[in-house]
Short mmCIF file of C-alpha atoms in Angstrom, two decimals:
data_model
loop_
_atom_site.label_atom_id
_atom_site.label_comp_id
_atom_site.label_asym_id
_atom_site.label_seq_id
_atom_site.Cartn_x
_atom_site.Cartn_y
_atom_site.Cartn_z
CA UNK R 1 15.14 -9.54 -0.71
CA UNK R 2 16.94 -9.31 -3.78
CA UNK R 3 16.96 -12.67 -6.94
CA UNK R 4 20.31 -13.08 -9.22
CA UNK R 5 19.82 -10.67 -11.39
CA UNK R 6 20.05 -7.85 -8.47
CA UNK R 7 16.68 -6.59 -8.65
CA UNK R 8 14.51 -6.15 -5.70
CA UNK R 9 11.36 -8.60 -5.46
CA UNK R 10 8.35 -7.03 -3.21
CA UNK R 11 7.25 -9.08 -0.73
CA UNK R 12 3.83 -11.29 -1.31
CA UNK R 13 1.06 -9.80 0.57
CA UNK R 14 0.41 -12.42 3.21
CA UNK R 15 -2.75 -14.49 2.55
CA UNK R 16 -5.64 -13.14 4.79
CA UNK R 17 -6.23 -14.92 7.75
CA UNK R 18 -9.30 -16.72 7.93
CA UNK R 19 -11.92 -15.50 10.12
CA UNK R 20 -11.86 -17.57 13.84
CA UNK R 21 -14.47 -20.15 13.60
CA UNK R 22 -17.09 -19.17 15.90
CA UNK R 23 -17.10 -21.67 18.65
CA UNK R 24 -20.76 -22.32 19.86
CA UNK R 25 -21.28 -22.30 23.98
CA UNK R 26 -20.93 -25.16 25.07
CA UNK R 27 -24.76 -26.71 26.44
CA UNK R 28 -25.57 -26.63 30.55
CA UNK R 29 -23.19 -28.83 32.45
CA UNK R 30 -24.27 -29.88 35.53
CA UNK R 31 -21.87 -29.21 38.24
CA UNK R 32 -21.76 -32.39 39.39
CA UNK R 33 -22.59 -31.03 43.70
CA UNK R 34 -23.53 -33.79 45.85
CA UNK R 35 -27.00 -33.05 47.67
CA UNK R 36 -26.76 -35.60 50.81
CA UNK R 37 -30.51 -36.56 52.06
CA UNK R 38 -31.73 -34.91 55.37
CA UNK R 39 -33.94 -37.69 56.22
CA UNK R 40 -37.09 -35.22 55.98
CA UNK R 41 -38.57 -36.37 52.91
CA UNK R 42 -40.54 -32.87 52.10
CA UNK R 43 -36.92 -31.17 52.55
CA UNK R 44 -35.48 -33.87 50.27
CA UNK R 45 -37.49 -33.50 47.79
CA UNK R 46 -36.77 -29.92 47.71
CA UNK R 47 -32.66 -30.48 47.53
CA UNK R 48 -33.57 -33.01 44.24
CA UNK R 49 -35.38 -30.06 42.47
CA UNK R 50 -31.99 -28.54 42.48
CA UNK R 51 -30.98 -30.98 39.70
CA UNK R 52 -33.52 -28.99 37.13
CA UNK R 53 -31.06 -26.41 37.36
CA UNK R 54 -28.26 -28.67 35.82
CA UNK R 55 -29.98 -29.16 32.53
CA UNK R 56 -31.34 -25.16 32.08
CA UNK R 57 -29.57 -22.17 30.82
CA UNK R 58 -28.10 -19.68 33.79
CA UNK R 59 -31.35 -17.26 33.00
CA UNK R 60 -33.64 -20.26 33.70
CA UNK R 61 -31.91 -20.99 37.02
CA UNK R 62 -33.80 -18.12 39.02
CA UNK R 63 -37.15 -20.02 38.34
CA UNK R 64 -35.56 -23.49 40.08
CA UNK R 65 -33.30 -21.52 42.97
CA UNK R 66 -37.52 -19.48 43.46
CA UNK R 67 -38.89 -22.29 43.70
CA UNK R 68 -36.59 -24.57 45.88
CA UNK R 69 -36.25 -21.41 48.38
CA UNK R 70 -40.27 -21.04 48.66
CA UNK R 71 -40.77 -24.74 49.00
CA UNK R 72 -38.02 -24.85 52.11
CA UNK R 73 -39.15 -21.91 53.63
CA UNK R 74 -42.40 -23.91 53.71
CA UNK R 75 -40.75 -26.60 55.51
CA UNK R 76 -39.37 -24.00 57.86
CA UNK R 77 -42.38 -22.66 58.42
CA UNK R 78 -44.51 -25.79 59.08
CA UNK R 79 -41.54 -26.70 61.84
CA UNK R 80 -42.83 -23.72 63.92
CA UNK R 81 -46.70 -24.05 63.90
CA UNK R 82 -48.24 -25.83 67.18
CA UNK R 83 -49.28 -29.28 66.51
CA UNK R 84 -52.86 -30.11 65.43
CA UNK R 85 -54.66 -32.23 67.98
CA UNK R 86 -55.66 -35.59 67.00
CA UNK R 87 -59.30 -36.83 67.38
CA UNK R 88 -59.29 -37.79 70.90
CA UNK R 89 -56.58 -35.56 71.82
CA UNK R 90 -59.06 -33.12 72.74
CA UNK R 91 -61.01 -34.73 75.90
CA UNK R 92 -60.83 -32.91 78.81
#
């Protein structure tokens, strides 16, 4: 660029850019997934623990999903062991 008089101006260094805020994370979000009853009340129960997750960091996920798992698996389990006898189911 060059003023009146003919003499070359140098260009004004640029201001420096200020430095990008640093954005924090956002906070756990729950994901908002529906979790429709079974109608077993112990299995229930289970699904709703699922909710802890919503309000937990990803690394404190693994605790809830442990725990959920084990306590189903339970349920599972208790579907396949023979029924105890009542008190006067046992006459002969």
């Amino acid at each position: 660029m060059t003023d009146e008089a003919g003499e070359t101006r140098a260009q004004e260094p640029a201001e420096p850019a200020e430095p990008a805020a640093l954005e924090e994370p956002a906070g756990p979000v729950a994901l908002g997934v529906v979790r429709t009853p079974t109608g077993h009340a112990g299995v229930d129960a289970h699904l709703a623990r699922l909710a802890d997750a919503d309000h937990l960091a990803a690394d404190g996920h693994v605790e809830v999903y442990e725990d959920v798992h084990r306590g189903l698996r339970e349920a599972l389990t208790a579907l396949d062991a023979p029924p105890v006898p009542g008190p006067y189911e046992n006459r002969s």
